[in-house]
Coordinates of C-alpha atoms and ligand atoms in Angstrom, one line a residue:
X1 CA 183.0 168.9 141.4
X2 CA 181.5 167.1 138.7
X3 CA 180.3 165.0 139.9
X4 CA 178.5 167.4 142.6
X5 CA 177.0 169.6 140.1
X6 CA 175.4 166.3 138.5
X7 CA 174.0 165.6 141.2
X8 CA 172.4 169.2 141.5
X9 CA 171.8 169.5 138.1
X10 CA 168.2 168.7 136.6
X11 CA 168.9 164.9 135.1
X12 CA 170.6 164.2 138.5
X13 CA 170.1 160.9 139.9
X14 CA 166.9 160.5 141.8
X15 CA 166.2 160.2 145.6
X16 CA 167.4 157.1 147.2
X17 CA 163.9 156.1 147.7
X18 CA 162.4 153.3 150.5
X19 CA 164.0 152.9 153.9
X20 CA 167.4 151.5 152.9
X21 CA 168.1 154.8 150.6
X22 CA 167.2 157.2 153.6
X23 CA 169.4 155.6 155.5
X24 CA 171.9 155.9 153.9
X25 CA 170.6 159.7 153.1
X26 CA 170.6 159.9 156.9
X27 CA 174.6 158.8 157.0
X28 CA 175.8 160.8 154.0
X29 CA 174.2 164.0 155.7
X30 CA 175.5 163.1 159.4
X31 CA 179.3 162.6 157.9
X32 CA 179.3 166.2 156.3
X33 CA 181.8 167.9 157.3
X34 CA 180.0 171.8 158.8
X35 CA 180.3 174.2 155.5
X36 CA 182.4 177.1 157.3
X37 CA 185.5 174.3 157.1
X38 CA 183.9 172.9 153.7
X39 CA 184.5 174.2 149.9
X40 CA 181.4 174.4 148.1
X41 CA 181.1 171.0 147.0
X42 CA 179.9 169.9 150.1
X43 CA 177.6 172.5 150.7
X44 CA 176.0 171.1 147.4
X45 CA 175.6 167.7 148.6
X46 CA 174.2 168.6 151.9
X47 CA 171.1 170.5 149.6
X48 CA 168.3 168.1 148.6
X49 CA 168.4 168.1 144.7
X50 CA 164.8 167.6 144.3
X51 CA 163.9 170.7 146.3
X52 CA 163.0 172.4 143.1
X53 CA 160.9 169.4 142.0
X54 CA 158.9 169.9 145.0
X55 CA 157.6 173.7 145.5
X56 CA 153.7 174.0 145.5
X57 CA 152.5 175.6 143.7
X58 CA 154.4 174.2 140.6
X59 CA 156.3 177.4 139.6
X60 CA 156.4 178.4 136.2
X61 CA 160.5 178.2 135.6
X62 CA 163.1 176.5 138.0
X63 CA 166.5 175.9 137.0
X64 CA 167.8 173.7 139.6
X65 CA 171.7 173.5 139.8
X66 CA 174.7 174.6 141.4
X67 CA 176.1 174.8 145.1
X68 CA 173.6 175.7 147.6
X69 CA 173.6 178.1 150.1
X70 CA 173.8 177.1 153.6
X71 CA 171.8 179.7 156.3
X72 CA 173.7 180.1 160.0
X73 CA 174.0 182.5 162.6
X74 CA 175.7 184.6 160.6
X75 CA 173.1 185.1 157.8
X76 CA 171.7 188.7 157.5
X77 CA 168.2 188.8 155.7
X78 CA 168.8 192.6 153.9
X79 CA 166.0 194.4 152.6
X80 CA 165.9 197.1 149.7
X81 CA 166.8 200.6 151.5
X82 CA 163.2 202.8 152.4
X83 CA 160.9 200.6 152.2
X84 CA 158.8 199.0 155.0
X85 CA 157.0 196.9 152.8
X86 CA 160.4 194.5 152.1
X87 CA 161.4 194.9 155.3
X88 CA 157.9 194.1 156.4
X89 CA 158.4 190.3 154.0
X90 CA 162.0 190.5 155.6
X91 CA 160.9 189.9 159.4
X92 CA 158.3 187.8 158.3
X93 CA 160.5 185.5 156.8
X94 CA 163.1 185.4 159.6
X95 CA 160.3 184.2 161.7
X96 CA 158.8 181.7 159.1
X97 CA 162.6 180.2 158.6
X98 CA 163.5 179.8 162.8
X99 CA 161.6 176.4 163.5
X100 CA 163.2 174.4 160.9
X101 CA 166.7 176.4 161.1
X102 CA 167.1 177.2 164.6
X103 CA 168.3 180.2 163.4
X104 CA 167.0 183.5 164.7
X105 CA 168.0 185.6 161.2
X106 CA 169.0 189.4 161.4
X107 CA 166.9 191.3 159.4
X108 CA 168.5 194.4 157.7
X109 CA 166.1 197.8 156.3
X110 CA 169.2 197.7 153.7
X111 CA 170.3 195.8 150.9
X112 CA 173.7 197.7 150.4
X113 CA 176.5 196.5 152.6
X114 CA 177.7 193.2 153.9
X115 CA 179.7 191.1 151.3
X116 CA 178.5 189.5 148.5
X117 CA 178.3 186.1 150.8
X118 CA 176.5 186.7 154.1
X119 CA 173.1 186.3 153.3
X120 CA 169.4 186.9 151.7
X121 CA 168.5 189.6 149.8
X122 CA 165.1 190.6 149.5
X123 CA 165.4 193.5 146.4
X124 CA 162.2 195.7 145.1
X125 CA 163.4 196.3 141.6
X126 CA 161.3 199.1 140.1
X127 CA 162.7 198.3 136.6
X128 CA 161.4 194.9 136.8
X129 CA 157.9 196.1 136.0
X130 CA 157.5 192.4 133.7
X131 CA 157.1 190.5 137.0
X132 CA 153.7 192.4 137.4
X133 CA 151.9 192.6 141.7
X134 CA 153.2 189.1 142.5
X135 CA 155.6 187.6 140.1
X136 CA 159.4 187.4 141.8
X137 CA 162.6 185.3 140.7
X138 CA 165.2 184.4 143.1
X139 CA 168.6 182.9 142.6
X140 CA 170.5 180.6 145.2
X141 CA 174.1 179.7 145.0
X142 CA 176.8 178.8 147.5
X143 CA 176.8 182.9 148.6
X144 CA 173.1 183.7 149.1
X145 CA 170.0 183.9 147.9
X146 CA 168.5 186.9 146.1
X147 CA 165.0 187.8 145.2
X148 CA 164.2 190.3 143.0
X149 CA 160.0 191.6 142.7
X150 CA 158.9 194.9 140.9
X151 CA 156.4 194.5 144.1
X152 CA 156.2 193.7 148.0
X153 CA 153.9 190.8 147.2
X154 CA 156.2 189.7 144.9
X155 CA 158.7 189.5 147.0
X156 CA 156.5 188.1 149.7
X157 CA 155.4 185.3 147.1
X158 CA 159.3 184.6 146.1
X159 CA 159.7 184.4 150.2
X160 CA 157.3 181.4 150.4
X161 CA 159.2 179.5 147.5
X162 CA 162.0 179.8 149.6
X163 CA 160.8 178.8 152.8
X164 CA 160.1 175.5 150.6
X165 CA 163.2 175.3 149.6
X166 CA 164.7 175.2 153.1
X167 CA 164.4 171.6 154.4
X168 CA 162.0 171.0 157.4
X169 CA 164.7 168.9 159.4
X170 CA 168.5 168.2 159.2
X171 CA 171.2 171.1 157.4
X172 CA 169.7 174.3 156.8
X173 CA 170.8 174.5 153.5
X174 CA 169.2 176.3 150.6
X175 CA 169.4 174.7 147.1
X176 CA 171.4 175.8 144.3
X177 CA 169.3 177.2 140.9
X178 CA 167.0 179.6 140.2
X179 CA 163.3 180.6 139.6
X180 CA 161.4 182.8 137.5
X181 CA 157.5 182.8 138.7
X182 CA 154.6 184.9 138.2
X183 CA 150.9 183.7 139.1
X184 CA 148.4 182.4 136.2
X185 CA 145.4 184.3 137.7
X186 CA 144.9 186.8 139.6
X187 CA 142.4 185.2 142.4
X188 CA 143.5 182.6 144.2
X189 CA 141.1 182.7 147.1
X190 CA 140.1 180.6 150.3
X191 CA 137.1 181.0 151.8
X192 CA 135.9 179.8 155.6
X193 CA 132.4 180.1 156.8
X194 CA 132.4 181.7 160.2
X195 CA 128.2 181.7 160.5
X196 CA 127.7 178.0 161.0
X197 CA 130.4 177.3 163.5
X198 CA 131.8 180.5 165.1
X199 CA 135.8 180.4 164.4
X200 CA 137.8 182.9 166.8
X201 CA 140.2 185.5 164.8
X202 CA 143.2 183.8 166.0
X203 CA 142.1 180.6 164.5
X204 CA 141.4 182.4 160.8
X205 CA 144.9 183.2 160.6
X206 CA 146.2 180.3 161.7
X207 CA 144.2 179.5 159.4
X208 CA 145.7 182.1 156.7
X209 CA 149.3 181.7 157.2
X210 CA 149.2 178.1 156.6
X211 CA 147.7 179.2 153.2
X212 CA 150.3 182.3 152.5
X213 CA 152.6 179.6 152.0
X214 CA 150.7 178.6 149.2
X215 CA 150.4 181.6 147.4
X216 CA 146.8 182.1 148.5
X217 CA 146.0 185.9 147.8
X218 CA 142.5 186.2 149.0
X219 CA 140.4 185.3 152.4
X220 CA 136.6 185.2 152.0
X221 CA 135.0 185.3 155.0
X222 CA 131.4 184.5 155.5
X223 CA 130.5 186.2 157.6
X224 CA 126.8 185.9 158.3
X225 CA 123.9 182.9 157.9
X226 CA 120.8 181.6 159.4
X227 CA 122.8 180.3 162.3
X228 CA 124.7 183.5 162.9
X229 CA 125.6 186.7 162.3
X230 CA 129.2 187.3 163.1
X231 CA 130.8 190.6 163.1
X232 CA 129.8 193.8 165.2
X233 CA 127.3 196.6 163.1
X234 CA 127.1 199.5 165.4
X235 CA 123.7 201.1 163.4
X236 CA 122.4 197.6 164.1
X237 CA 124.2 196.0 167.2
X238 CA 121.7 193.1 167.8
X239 CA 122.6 191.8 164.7
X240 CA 126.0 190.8 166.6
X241 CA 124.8 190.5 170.1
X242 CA 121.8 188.7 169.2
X243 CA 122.2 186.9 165.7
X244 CA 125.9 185.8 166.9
X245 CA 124.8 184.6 169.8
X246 CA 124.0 180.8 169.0
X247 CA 125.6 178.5 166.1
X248 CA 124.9 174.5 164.2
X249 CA 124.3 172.9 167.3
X250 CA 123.0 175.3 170.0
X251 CA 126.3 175.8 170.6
X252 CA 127.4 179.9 172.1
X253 CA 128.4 181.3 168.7
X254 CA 130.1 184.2 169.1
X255 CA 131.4 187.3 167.2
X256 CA 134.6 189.6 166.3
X257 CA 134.3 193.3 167.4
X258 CA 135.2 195.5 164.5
X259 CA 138.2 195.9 166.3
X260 CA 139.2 192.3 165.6
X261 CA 138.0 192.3 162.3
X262 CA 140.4 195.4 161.7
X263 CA 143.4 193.0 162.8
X264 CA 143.1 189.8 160.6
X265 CA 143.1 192.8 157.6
X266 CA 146.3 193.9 159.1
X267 CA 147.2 190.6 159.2
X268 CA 146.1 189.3 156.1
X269 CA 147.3 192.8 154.3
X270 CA 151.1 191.9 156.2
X271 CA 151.3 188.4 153.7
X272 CA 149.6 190.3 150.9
X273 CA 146.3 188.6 151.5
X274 CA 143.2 190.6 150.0
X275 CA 139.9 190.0 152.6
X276 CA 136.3 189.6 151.2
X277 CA 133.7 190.0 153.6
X278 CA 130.3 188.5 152.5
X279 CA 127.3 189.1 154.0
X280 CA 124.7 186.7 152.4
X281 CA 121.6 188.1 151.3
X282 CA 118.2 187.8 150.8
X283 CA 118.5 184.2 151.7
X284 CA 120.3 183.2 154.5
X285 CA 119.9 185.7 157.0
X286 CA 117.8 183.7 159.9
X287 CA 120.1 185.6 162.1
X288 CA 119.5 189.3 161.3
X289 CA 115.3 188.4 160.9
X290 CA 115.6 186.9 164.5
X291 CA 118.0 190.0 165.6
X292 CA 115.3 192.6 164.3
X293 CA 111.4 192.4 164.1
X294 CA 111.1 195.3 161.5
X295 CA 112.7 193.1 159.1
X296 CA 110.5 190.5 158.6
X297 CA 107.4 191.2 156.7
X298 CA 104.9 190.3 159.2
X299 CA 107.0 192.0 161.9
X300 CA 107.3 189.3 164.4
X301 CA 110.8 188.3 164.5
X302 CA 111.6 184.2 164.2
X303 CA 113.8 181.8 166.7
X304 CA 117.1 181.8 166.4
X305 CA 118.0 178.5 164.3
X306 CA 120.9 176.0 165.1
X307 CA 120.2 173.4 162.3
X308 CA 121.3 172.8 159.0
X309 CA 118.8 173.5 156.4
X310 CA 119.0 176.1 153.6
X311 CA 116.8 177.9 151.7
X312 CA 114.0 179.0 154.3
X313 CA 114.6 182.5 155.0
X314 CA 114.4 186.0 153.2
X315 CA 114.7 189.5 153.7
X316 CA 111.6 191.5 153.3
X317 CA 111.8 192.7 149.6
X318 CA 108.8 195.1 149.6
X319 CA 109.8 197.0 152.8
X320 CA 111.8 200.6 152.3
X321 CA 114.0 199.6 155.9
X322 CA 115.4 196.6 154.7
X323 CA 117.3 198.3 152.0
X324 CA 118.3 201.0 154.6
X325 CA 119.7 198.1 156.5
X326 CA 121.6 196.9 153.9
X327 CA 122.9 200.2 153.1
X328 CA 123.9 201.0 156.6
X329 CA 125.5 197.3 156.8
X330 CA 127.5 197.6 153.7
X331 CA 128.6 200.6 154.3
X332 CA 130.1 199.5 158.2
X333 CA 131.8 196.6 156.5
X334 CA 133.2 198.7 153.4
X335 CA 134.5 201.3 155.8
X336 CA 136.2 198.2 157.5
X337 CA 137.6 196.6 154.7
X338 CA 140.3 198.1 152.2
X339 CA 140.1 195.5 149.6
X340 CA 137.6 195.8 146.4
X341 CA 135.1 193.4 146.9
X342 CA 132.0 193.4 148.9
X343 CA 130.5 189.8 148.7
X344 CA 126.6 189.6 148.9
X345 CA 125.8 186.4 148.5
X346 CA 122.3 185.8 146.4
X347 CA 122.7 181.6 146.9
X348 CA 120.0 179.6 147.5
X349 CA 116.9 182.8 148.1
X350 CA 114.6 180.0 147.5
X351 CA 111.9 181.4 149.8
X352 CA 112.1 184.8 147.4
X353 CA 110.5 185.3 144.2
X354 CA 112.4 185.1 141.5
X355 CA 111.2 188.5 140.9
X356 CA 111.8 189.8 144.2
X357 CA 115.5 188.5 144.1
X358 CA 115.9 190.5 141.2
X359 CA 114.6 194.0 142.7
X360 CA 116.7 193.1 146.0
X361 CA 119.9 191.9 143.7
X362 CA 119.7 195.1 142.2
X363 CA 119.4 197.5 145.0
X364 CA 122.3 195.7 146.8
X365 CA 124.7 195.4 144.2
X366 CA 123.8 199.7 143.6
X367 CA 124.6 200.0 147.3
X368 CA 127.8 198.1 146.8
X369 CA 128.7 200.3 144.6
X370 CA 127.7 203.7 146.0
X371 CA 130.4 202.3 148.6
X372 CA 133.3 202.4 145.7
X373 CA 133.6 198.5 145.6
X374 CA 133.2 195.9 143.1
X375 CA 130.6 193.3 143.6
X376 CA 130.7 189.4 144.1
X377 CA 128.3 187.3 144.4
X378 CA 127.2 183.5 143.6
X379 CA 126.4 182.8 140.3
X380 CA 122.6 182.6 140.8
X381 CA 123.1 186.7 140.1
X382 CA 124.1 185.7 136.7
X383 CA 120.1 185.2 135.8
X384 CA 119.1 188.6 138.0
X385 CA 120.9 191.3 135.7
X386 CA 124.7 191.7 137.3
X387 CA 125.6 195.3 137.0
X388 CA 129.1 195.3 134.6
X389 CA 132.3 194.5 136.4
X390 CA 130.4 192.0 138.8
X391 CA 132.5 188.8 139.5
X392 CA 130.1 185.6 139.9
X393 CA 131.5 182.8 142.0
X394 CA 130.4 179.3 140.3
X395 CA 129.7 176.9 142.3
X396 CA 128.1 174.4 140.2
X397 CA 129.0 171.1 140.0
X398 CA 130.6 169.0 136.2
X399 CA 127.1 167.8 136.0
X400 CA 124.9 171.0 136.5
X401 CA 122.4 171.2 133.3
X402 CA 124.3 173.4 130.6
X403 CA 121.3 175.9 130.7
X404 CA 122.8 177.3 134.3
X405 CA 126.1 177.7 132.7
X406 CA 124.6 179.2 130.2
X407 CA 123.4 181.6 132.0
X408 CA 127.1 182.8 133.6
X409 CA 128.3 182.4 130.3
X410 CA 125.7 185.6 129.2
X411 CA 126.9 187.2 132.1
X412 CA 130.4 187.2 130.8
X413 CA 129.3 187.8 127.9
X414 CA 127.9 191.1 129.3
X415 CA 130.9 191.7 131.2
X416 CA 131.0 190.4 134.3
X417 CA 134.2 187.7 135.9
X418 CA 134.0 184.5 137.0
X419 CA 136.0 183.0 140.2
X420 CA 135.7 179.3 140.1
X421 CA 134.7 177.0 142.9
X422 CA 132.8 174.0 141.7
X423 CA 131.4 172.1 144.5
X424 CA 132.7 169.0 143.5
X425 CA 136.0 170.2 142.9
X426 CA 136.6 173.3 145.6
X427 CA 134.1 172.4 148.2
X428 CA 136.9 171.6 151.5
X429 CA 133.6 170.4 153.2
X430 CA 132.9 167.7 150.9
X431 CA 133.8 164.2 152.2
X432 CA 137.0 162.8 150.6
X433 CA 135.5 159.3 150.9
X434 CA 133.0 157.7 152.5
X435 CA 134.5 157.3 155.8
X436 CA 135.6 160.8 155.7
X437 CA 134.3 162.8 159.6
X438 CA 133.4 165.3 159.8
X439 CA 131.9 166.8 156.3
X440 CA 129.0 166.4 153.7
X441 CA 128.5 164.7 150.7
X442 CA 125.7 166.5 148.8
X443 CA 127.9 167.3 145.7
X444 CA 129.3 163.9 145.7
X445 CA 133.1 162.8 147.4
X446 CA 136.0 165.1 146.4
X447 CA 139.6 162.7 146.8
X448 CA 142.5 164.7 146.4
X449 CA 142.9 163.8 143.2
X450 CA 139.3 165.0 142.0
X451 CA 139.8 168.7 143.8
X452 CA 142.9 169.0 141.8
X453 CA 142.6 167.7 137.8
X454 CA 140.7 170.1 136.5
X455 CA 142.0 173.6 134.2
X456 CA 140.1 176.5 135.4
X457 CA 140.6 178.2 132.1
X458 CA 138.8 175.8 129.9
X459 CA 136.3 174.5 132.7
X460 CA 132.9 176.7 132.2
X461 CA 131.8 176.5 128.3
X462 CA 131.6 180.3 126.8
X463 CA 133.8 181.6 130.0
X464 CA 137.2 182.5 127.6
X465 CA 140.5 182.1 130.4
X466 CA 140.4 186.0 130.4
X467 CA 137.4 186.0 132.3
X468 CA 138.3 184.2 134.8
X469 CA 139.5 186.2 137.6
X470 CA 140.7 182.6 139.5
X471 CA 139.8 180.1 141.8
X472 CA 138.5 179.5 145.5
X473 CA 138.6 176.9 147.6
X474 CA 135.5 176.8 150.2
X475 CA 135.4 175.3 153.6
X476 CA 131.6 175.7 154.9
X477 CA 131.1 174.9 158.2
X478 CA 127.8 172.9 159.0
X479 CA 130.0 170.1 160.2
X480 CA 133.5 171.5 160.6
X481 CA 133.6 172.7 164.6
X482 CA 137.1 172.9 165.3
X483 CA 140.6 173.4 164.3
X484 CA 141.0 169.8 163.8
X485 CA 138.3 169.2 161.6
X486 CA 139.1 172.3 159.3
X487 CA 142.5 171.4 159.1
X488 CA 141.8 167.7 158.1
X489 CA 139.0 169.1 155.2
X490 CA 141.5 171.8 153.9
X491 CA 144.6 170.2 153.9
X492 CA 145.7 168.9 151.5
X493 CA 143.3 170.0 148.7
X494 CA 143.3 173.2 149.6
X495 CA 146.9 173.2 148.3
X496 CA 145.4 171.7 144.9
X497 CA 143.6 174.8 144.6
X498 CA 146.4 176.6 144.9
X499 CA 148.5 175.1 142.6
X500 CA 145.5 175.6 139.9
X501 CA 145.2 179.1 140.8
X502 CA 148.9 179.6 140.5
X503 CA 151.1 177.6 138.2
X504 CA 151.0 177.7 134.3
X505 CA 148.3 175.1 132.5
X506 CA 151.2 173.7 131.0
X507 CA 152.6 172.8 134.8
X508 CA 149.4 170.7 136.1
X509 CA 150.2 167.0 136.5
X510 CA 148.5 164.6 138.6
X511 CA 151.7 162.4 138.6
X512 CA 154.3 165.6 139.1
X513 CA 151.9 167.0 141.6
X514 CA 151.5 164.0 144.0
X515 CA 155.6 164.2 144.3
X516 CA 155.1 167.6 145.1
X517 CA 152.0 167.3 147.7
X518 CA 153.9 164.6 149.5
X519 CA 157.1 166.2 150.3
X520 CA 154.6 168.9 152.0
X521 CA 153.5 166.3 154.4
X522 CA 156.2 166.8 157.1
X523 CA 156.2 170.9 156.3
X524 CA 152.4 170.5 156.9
X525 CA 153.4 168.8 160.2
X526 CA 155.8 170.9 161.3
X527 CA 153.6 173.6 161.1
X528 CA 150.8 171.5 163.2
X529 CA 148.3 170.7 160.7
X530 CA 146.3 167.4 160.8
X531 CA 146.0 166.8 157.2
X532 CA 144.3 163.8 155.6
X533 CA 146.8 161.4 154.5
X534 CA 144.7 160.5 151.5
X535 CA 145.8 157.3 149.8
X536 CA 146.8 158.6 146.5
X537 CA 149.9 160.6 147.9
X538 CA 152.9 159.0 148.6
X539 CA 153.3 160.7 151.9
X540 CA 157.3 160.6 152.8
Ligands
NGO28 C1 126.1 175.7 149.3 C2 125.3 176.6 150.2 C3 125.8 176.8 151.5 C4 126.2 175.5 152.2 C5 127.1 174.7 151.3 C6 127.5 173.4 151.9 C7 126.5 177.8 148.6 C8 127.0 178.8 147.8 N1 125.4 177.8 149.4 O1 127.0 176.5 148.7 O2 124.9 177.5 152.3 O3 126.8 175.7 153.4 O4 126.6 174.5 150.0 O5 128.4 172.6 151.0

């Protein structure tokens, strides 16, 4: 028994490591004895003692040590008496855990009953008001495994630790220790461009779920560009009928009823995922000035474009029906949308005046906020008078001339947030090397390594940690077409993101998190992602 909890404990030996050590891995794990007949000693030895080691994001406090607990067809999954919302985290965690278990779990609206021994227990806590929205701790020994969350999210977050905790092949066993975990900022978003290449709602949460597991809390979804406008405006329907109607390429485009939009928010709001819609204004909006003559200044309305350039359209800033336009927009997509931002955009206007941008920055942002919701917007807003509680998303580059940063630094200064996605850092389109296909190169090649060693709390000069609200990690679309290609940009940086968003400053390690990232490799497989098996990680 000693010898058991050594090897559980935190100083245990390591891994058998090359093919030899698996091997013999392999044997050890085919001679166990099954754990019904067993005491707990070998339901400790059946549990990888690393597991702990290798959660991402990093979480702030493990304990690893102890028996583990070993899930069958007997394991209940109860959830705290009355409420949905853990019962809700309950089912979707039977269903996460059946592919690598075989197990089809029972899932229990009560947390009372059964014996101290048959199972998971997924507890709300109201006394536990410390753990704040999303913090959780959960504790595995050789009888069960308990998570306790002042919140649903929380529990949902503790939930994805311990799907990570299950192995992906071999003994379903859970290992023995505990966790205590709580998220360093708020935000941790991911953001796919829909406008370039059309991407169906059931691909976006494919899309989603593979990042729930990661502790991703926010979906950004942008949603229109000069190749396409993508969801359904009733006041306006050519915008969709038209505008969606073409994408990078000439390809058909297409574009989600609000119908469809309505279920990825369900969807997203089921794994406590927050969606952003943006609709990018007064630049990039080909689509709507092709859709609708009246808003172009010289009323004729332009082609519909399918190429790749930036920068060349505007709204018409001088006429009184553009801003009734984007009044009647906004207000369709904050109607649709329970979370608190409404994303406008305001990159790259470079065919507006500066002057211009700022009267059209301003009479958006006051129609955002006449619908109840915060504004977000790219950091070029920063120099166009962000009303107070704006949140900028940087999207600079290390090397951007210290004046720009300056300028989001006043902004903070004046009260706005910052969310942090540095194109050379959080750009998933960037090309990981040069042989990288699909993707672009424009802000230089992002490696694995690159997207992850950096501390958004100290990264913008003047922008204090308090004002960050977090991080995103953007996958535009100019070249991306297909599931394949998005998964291979996102994955595995986007996990770096995560991690950065996540875990504690005092948790980010290139050399801990490359252990981590590779043990993900066969979960990401298992789960049918094509990841990039960059050079840097030692992939198991
Ligand atoms: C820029 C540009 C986008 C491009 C992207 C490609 C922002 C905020 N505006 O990022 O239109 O798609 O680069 O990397």
């Amino acid at each position: 028994m000693r010898l058991l909890s050594g090897l559980n404990g935190p100083r245990g030996p390591r891994r058998p490591s090359g093919p030899l050590g698996l091997l013999a891995l392999a044997v050890c794990a085919a001679l166990l004895v099954p754990v019904s007949a067993a005491g707990a000693g070998q339901r400790a030895r059946a549990a990888d003692p690393t597991a702990y080691d290798r959660i991402v994001p990093a979480p702030a406090h493990t304990a690893p040590g102890g028996p583990g607990y070993r899930l069958d067809a007997r394991t209940v999954i109860r959830t705290t008496a009355g409420s949905a919302a853990a019962r809700g985290v309950g089912e979707l965690l039977a269903r996460a855990l059946r592919p690598a278990t075989g197990l089809a779990l029972r899932v229990s609206g009560t947390d009372a009953g059964g014996s101290a021994a048959d199972g998971i227990r997924l507890r709300l806590d109201a006394r536990a008001a410390d753990q704040g929205e999303e913090g959780y701790r959960l504790r595995a020994d050789g009888t069960g495994v308990v998570i306790t969350a002042y919140r649903p999210a929380g529990l949902f977050r503790g939930a994805q630790t311990l799907r990570q905790l299950v192995p992906v092949t071999g003994r379903p066993v859970v290992a023995g220790g505990t966790v205590a975990d709580a998220p360093r900022f708020p935000y941790r978003g991911a953001m796919i461009d829909i406008a370039r290449h059309f991407f169906t709602v059931e691909q976006v949460k494919r899309y989603l779920d593979r990042l729930a597991l990661y502790k991703v809390n926010v979906l950004h979804l942008h949603l229109t560009d000069d190749q396409g406008w993508r969801l359904a405006v009733d006041s306006w329907p050519r915008l969709a009928e038209h505008g969606g109607g073409t994408e990078v390429g000439g390809g058909p485009g297409g574009y989600w009823t609000k119908a469809q939009y309505r279920d990825l928010v369900r969807y997203a709001g089921e794994r406590y995922v927050e969606v952003v819609p943006e609709i990018d204004m007064p630049g990039h909006v080909n689509a709507a000035l092709a859709s609708y003559a009246e808003l172009n200044c010289d009323g004729v309305a332009p082609a519909r474009y399918t190429g790749t350039k930036v920068g060349f359209s505007s709204l018409c800033v001088a006429k009184e029906r553009t801003y009734e336009f984007v009044a009647d927009v906004l207000r369709e997509v904050a109607e649709l949308t329970p979370g608190r931002y409404l994303h406008i955009g305001g990159d790259e206007a470079y065919a507006t005046p500066h002057a211009d941008y700022a009267t059209f920055m301003g009479r958006a942002q006051q129609a955002v906020v006449a619908q109840g919701k915060t504004v977000l917007a790219w950091h070029q807003l920063a120099g166009a008078g962000p009303v107070s509680g704006t949140a900028l998303q940087y999207w600079g580059l290390d090397r951007t001339p210290a004046a720009e940063k300056a300028k989001v630094a006043g902004a903070v200064r004046a009260g706005a947030k910052v969310v942090l996605s540095p194109a050379d850092r959080a750009y998933l389109d960037m090309k990981y090397d040069a042989a990288t296909r699909p993707g672009l190169s424009w802000a230089g090649y992002v490696p694995v390594r690159r997207a992850y060693e950096w501390d958004p709390g100290a990264y913008l000069a003047g922008v204090e940690e308090a004002a960050v609200l977090g991080v995103e990690a953007a996958l535009w679309t100019e070249t991306v077409a297909t599931t394949a290609d998005a998964d291979l940009m996102a994955f595995p940086r986007a996990l770096g993101i995560a991690e950065l968003g996540w875990s504690p400053a005092s948790a980010l390690s290139w050399d801990a998190y490359r252990l981590r990232l590779a043990a993900q490799g066969p979960r990401l497989t298992a789960l049918g992602v094509g990841y990039y098996r960059a050079p840097e990680v030692p992939w198991a």
